[in-house]
Short mmCIF file of C-alpha atoms in Angstrom, two decimals:
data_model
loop_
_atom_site.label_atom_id
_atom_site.label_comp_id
_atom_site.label_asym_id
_atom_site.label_seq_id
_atom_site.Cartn_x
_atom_site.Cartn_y
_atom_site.Cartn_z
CA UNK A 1 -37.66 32.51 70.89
CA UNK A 2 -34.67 33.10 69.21
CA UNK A 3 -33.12 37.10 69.84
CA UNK A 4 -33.51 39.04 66.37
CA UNK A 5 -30.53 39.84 64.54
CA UNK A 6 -29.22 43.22 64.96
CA UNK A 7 -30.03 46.13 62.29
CA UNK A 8 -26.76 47.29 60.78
CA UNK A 9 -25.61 50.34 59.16
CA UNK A 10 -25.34 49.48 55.73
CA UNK A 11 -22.32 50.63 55.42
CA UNK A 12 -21.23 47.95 58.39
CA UNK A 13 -23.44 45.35 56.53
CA UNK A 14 -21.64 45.31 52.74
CA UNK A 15 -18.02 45.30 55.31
CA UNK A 16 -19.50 42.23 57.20
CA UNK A 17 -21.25 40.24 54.22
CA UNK A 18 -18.09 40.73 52.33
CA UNK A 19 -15.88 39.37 54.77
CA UNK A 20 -17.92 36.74 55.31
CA UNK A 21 -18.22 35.83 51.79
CA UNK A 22 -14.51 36.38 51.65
CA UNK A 23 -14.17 33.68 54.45
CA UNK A 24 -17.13 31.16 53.23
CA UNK A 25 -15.45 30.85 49.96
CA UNK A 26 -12.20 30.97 51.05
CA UNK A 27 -13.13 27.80 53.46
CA UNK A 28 -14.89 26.45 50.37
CA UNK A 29 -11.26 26.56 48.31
CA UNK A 30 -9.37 24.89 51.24
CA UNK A 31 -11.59 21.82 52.03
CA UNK A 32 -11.77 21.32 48.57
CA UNK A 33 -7.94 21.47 47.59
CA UNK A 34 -7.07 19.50 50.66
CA UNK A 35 -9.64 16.41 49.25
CA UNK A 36 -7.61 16.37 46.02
CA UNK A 37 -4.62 14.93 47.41
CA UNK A 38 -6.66 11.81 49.54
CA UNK A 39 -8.74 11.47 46.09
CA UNK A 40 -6.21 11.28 44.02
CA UNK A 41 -4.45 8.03 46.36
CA UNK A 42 -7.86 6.49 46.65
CA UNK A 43 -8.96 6.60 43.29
CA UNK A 44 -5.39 5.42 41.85
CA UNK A 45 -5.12 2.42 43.82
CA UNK A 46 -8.86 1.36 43.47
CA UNK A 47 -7.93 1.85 39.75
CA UNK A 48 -5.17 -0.44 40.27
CA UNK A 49 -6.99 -2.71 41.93
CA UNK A 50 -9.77 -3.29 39.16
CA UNK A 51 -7.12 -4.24 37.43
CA UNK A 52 -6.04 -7.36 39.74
CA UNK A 53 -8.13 -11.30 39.46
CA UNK A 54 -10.89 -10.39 41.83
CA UNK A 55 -13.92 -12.53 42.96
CA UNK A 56 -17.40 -11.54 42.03
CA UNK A 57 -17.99 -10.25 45.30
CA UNK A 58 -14.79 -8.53 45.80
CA UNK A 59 -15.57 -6.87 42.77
CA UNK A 60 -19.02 -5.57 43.77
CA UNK A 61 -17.02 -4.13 46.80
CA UNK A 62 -14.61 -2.57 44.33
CA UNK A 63 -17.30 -1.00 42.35
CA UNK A 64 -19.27 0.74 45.00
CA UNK A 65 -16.20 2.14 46.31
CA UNK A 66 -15.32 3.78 42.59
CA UNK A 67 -18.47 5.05 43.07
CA UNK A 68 -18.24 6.55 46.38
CA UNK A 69 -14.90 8.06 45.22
CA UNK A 70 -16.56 9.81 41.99
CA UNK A 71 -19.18 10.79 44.60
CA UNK A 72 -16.52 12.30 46.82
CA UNK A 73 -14.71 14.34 43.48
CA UNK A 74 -18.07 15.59 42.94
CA UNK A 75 -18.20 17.27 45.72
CA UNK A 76 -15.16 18.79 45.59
CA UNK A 77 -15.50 19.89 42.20
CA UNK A 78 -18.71 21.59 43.85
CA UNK A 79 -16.88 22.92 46.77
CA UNK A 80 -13.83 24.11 44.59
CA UNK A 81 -16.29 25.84 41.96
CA UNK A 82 -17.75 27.63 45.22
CA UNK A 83 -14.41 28.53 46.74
CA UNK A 84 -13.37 29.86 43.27
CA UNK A 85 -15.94 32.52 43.27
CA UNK A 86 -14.05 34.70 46.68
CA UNK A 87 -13.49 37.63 44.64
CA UNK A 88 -17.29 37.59 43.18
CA UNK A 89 -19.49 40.66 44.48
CA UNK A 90 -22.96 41.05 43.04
CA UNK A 91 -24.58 42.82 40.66
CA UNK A 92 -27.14 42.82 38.06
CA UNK A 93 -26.92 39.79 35.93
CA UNK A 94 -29.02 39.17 33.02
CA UNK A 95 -31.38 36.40 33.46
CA UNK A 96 -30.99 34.78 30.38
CA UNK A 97 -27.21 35.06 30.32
CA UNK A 98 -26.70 33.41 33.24
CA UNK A 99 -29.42 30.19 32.48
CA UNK A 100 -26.89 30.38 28.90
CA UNK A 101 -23.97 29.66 31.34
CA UNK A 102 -26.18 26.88 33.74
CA UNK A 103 -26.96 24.88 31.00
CA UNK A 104 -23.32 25.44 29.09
CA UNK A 105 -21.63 22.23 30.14
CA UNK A 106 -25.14 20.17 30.89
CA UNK A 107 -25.53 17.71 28.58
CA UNK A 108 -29.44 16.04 28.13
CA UNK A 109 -30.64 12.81 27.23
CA UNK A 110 -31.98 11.92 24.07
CA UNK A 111 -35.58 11.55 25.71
CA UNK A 112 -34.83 14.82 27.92
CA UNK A 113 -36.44 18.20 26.88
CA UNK A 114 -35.68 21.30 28.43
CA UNK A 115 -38.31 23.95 28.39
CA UNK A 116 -36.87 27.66 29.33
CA UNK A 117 -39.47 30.67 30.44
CA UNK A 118 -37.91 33.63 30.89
CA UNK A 119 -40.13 36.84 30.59
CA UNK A 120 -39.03 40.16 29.66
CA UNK A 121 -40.36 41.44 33.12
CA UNK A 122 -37.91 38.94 34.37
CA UNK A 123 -34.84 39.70 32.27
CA UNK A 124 -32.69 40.89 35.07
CA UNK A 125 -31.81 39.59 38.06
CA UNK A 126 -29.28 40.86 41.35
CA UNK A 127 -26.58 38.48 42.57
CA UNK A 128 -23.24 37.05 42.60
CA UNK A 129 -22.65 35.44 38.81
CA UNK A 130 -20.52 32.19 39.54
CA UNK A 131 -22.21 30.56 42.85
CA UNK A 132 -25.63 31.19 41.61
CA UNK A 133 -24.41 29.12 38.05
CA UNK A 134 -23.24 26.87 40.53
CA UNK A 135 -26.53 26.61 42.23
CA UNK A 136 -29.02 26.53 39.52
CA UNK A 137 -27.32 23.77 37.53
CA UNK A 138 -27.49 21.97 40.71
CA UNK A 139 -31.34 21.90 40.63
CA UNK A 140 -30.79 21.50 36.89
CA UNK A 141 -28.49 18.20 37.24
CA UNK A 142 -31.06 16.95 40.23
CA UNK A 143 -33.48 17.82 37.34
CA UNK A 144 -31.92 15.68 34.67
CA UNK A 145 -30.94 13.09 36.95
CA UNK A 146 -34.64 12.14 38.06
CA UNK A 147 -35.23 11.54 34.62
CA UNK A 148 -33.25 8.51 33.82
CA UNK A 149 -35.49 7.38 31.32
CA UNK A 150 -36.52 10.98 29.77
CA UNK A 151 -39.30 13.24 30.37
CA UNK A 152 -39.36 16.98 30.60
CA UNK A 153 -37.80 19.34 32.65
CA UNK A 154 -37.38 23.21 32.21
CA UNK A 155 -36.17 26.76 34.12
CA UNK A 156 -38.98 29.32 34.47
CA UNK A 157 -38.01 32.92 35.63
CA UNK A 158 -41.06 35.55 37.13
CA UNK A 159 -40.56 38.34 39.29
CA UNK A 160 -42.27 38.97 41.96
CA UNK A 161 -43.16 41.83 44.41
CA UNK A 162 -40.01 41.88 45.98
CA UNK A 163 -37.31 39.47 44.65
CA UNK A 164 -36.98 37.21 41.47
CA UNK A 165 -38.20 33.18 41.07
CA UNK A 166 -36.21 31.11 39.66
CA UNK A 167 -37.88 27.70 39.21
CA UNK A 168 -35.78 24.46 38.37
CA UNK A 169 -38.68 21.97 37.41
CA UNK A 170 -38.89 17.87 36.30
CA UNK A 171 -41.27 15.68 35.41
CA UNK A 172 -39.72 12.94 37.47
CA UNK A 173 -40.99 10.69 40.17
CA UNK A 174 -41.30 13.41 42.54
CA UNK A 175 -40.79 13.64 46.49
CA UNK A 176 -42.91 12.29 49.46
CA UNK A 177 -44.11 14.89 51.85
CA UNK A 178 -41.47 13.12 54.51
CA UNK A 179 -38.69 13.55 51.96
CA UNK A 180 -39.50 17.05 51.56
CA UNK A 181 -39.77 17.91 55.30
CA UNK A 182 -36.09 16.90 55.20
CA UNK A 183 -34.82 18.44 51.81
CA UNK A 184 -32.36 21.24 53.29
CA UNK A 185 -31.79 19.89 56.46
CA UNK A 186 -28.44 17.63 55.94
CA UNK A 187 -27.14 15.82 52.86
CA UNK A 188 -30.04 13.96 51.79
CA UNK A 189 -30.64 12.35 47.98
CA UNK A 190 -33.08 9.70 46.71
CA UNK A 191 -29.84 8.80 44.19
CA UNK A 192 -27.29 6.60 44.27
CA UNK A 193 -24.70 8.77 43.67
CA UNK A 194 -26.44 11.55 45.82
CA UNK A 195 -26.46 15.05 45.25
CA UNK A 196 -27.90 15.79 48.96
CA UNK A 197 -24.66 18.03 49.22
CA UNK A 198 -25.42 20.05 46.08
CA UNK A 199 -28.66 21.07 47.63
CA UNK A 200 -27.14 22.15 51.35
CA UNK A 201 -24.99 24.12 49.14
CA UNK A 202 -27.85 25.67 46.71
CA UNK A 203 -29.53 27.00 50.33
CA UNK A 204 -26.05 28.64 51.38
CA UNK A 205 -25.94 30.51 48.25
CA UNK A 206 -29.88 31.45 48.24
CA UNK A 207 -30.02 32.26 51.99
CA UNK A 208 -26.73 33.21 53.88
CA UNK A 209 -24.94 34.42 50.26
CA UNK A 210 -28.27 36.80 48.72
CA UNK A 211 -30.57 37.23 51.62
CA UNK A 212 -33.30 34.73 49.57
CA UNK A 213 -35.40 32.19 49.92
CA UNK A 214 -35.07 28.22 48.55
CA UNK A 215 -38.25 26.12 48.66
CA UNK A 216 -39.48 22.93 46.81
CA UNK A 217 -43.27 21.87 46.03
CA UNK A 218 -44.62 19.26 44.20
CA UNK A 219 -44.63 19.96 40.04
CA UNK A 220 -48.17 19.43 38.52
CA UNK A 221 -48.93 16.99 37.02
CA UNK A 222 -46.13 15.25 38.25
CA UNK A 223 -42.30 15.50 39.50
CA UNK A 224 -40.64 18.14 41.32
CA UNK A 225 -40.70 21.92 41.49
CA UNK A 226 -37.34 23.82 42.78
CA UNK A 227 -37.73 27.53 43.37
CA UNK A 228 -34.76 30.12 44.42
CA UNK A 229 -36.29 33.78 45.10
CA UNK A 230 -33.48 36.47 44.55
CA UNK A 231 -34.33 39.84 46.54
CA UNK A 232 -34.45 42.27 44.20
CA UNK A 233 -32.13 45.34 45.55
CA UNK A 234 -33.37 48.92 46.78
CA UNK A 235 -32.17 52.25 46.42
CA UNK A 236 -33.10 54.62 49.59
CA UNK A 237 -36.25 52.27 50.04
CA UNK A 238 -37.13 52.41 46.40
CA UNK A 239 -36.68 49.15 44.03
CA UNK A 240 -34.14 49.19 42.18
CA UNK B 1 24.03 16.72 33.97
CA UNK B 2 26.02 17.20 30.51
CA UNK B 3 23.86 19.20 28.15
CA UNK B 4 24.69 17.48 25.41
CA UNK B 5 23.02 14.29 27.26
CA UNK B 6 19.65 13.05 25.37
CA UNK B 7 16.64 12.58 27.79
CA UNK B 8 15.98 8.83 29.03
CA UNK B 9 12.43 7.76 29.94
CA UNK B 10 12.36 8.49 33.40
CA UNK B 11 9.45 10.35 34.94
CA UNK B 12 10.72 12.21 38.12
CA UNK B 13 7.64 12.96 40.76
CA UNK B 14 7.94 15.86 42.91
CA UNK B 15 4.84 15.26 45.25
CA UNK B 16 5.00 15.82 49.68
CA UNK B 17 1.59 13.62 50.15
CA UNK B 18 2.70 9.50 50.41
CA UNK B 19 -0.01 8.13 48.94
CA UNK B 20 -0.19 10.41 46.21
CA UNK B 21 3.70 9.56 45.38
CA UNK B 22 3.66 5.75 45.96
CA UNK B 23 0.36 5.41 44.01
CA UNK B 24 1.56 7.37 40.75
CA UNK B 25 4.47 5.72 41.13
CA UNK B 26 3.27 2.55 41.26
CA UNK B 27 0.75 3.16 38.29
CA UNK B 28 3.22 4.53 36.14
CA UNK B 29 5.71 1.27 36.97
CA UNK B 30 2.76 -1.24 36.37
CA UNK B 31 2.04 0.37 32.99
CA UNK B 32 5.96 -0.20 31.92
CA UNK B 33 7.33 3.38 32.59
CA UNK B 34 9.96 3.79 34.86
CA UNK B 35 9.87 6.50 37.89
CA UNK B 36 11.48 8.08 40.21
CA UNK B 37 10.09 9.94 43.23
CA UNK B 38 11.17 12.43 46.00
CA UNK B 39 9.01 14.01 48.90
CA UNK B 40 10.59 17.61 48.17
CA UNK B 41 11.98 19.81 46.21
CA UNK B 42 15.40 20.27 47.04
CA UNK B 43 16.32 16.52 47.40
CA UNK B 44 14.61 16.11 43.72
CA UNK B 45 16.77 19.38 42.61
CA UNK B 46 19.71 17.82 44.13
CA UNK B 47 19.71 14.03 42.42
CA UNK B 48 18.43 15.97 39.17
CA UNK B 49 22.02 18.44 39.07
CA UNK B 50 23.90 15.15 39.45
CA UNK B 51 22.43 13.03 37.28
CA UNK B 52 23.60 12.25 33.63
CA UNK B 53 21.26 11.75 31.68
CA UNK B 54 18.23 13.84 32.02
CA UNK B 55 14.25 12.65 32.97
CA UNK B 56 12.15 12.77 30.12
CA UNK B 57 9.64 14.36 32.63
CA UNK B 58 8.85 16.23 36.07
CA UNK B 59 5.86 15.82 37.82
CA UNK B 60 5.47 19.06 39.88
CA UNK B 61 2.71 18.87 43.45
CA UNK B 62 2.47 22.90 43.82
CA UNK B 63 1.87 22.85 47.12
CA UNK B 64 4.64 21.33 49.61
CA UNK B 65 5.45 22.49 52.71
CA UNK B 66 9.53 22.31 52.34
CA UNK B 67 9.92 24.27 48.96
CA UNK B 68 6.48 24.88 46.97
CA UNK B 69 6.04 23.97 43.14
CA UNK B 70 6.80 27.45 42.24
CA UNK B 71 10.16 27.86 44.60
CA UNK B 72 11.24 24.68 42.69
CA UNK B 73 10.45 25.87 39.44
CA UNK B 74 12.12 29.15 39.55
CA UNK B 75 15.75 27.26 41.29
CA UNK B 76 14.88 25.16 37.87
CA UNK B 77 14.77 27.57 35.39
CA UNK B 78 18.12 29.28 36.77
CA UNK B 79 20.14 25.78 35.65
CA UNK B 80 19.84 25.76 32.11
CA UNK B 81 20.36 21.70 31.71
CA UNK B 82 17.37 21.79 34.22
CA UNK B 83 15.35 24.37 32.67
CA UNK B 84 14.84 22.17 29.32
CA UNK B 85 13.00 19.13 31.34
CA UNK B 86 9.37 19.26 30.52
CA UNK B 87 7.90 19.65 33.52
CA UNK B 88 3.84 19.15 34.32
CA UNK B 89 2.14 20.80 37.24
CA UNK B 90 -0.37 18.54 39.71
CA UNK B 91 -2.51 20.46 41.92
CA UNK B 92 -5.80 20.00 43.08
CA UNK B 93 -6.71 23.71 43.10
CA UNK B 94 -9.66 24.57 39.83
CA UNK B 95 -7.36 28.00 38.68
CA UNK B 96 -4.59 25.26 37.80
CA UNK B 97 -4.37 25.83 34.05
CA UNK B 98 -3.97 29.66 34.67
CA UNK B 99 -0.92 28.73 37.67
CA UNK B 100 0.74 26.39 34.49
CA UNK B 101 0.64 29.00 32.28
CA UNK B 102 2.09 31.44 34.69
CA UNK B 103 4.74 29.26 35.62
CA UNK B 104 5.80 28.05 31.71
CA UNK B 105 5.29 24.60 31.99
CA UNK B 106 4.71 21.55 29.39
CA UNK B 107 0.86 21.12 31.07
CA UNK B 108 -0.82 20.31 34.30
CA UNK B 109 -2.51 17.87 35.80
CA UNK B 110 -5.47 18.36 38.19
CA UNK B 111 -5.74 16.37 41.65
CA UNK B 112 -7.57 13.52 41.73
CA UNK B 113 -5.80 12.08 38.69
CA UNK B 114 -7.29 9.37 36.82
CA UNK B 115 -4.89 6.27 35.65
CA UNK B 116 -5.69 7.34 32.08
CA UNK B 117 -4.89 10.86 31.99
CA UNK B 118 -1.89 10.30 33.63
CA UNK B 119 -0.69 7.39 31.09
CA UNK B 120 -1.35 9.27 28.02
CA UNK B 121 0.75 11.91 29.69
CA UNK B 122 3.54 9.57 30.34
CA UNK B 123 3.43 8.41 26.87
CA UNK B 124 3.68 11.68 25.26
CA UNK B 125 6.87 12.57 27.09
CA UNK B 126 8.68 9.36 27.18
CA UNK B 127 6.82 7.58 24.26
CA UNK B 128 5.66 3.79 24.74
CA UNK B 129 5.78 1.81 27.73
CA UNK B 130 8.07 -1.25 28.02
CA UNK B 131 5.31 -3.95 28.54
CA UNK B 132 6.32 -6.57 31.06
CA UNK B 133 6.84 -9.79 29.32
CA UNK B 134 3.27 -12.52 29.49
CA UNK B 135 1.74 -9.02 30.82
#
């Protein structure tokens, strides 16, 4: 069995999660400002070469690998969002506020509805304002994504005994029990342009950034259910 | 460079990474614009105090190892024939637009670059390409 973390002084424990938040974000920043320059050569010339005679097949081959290349810019726009947040520290955040900002620059299908539940009791929340946007609209665009031919999909906030749920919900296709087992694991997506980066990344901000909990389960009657709990802070053992 | 000396349509590229420089160079020759490209600062700061006429524009990469975007822009702004190029900004960091504004420059351009983007820029500085001819 794995040994148990040590207990810090509090004190010791803001210094160290700082610097380490400090450091995750400032790795985030690097990675993704070092992919621009490769991106930028790759996607040029592939643009350059759609622009040549090609054969059908040569073509295909072409096409998947402007694909892959949006794929890749994806990610760094995720990673560079992420690394853009260093000199974030939490706080209290209003719940609806921040689903305003998730949904901002989303933009829904025709056939898409969005459905948003956010109590009164739930109003407030405690975190770190730009990586949880960042990780909410990336249940949100897994959300939207699994509905390619429309459906529903919505954000429902309650809070619980000690922390805040945030649910990201669709009524898409769903997962298998196998695909689930594996959700947080590695990169993993049932899409063709994945996402199963966006979701390593939702856990880093939930677990290692807040102290909190990500977890999926199957939506009823059908699709997907995405839930992030947010500890809710205390004040000399009292909630805050 | 006289200062009375009217801009041509050259687009000088400032940019340390090869296959960034080659490949904007080569888009921006297929399209009908003509370029010219340097791996650092100082040799582009160099050939742009001797030449006559000046660019129409300067592609700026921030980051380079010899002399940085904003070394180069400040040993710009101290010539004043140099100081008047419109000069664009490519980086692949997301707090680019604040960096442009910071450093005074005609716009920016965020890494990757799509073909588009960076033709409609061209245009606007040097106006329409020269098409090649049956192109």
């Amino acid at each position: 069995m794995a040994a148990a973390a040590p207990v810090l002084p509090p004190a010791v424990a803001d210094a160290v999660h700082e610097s380490t938040l400090d450091a995750i974000t400032a790795q985030a920043r690097a990675v993704a400002h070092s992919i621009g320059n490769p991106l930028t050569g790759l996607g040029l010339s592939l643009e350059l070469l759609a622009q040549t005679p090609l054969t059908e097949l040569q073509r295909r081959y072409l096409d998947r690998c402007l694909r892959v290349s949006e794929r890749l810019n994806a990610y760094k726009e995720l990673l560079g969002e992420f690394g853009g947040s260093a000199r974030a520290r939490p706080g209290f955040l209003q719940t609806a506020a921040l689903i305003e900002q998730v949904l901002q620059p989303v933009r829904l299908l025709p056939e898409q509805h969005m459905h948003l539940d956010i109590p009164a009791q739930a109003a407030q929340l405690w975190g770190i304002e730009p990586v949880l946007i960042e990780a909410v609209r990336a249940l949100v665009r897994n959300a939207t994504d699994a509905l390619p031919q429309g459906g529903s999909l919505g954000i429902k906030a309650h809070m619980q005994s000690d922390c805040l749920r945030l649910e990201v919900w669709d009524t898409g296709p769903g997962l298998s029990a196998a695909q689930a087992a594996q959700l947080w694991q590695k990169p993993w997506s049932t899409k063709a342009h994945g996402a199963g980066m966006g979701l390593l990344l939702v856990a880093l901000v939930v677990e290692r950034l807040h102290g909190g909990r990500v977890g999926f389960a199957p939506n009823a009657p059908c699709g997907a259910r995405f839930f992030i709990d947010l500890p809710r802070p205390k004040d000399d053992g009292v909630w805050v | 460079m006289t200062s009375a000396a009217q801009p041509n349509k050259l687009i000088v590229i400032v940019e340390d990474d090869v296959d960034v420089r080659e490949t904007l160079a080569e888009v921006l020759e297929e399209e009908g614009f003509q370029s010219k490209a340097f791996s650092d600062g100082p040799q582009a700061l160099a050939w742009l105090s001797a030449c006559q006429t000046p660019p129409a524009l300067i592609l700026l990469d921030l980051m380079m190892p010899t002399m940085d975007g904003w070394a180069f822009r400040a040993e710009q702004c101290r010539t004043g024939d140099l100081q008047q190029i419109p000069t664009v900004i490519l980086s692949a960091d997301s707090n680019i637009a604040e960096n442009s504004e910071a450093l005074q420059v005609a716009g920016f351009l965020r890494k990757p670059i799509h073909m588009q983007t960076l033709l409609n820029l061209a245009e606007r500085f040097c106006g329409p390409p020269q098409l090649k001819p049956g192109g």
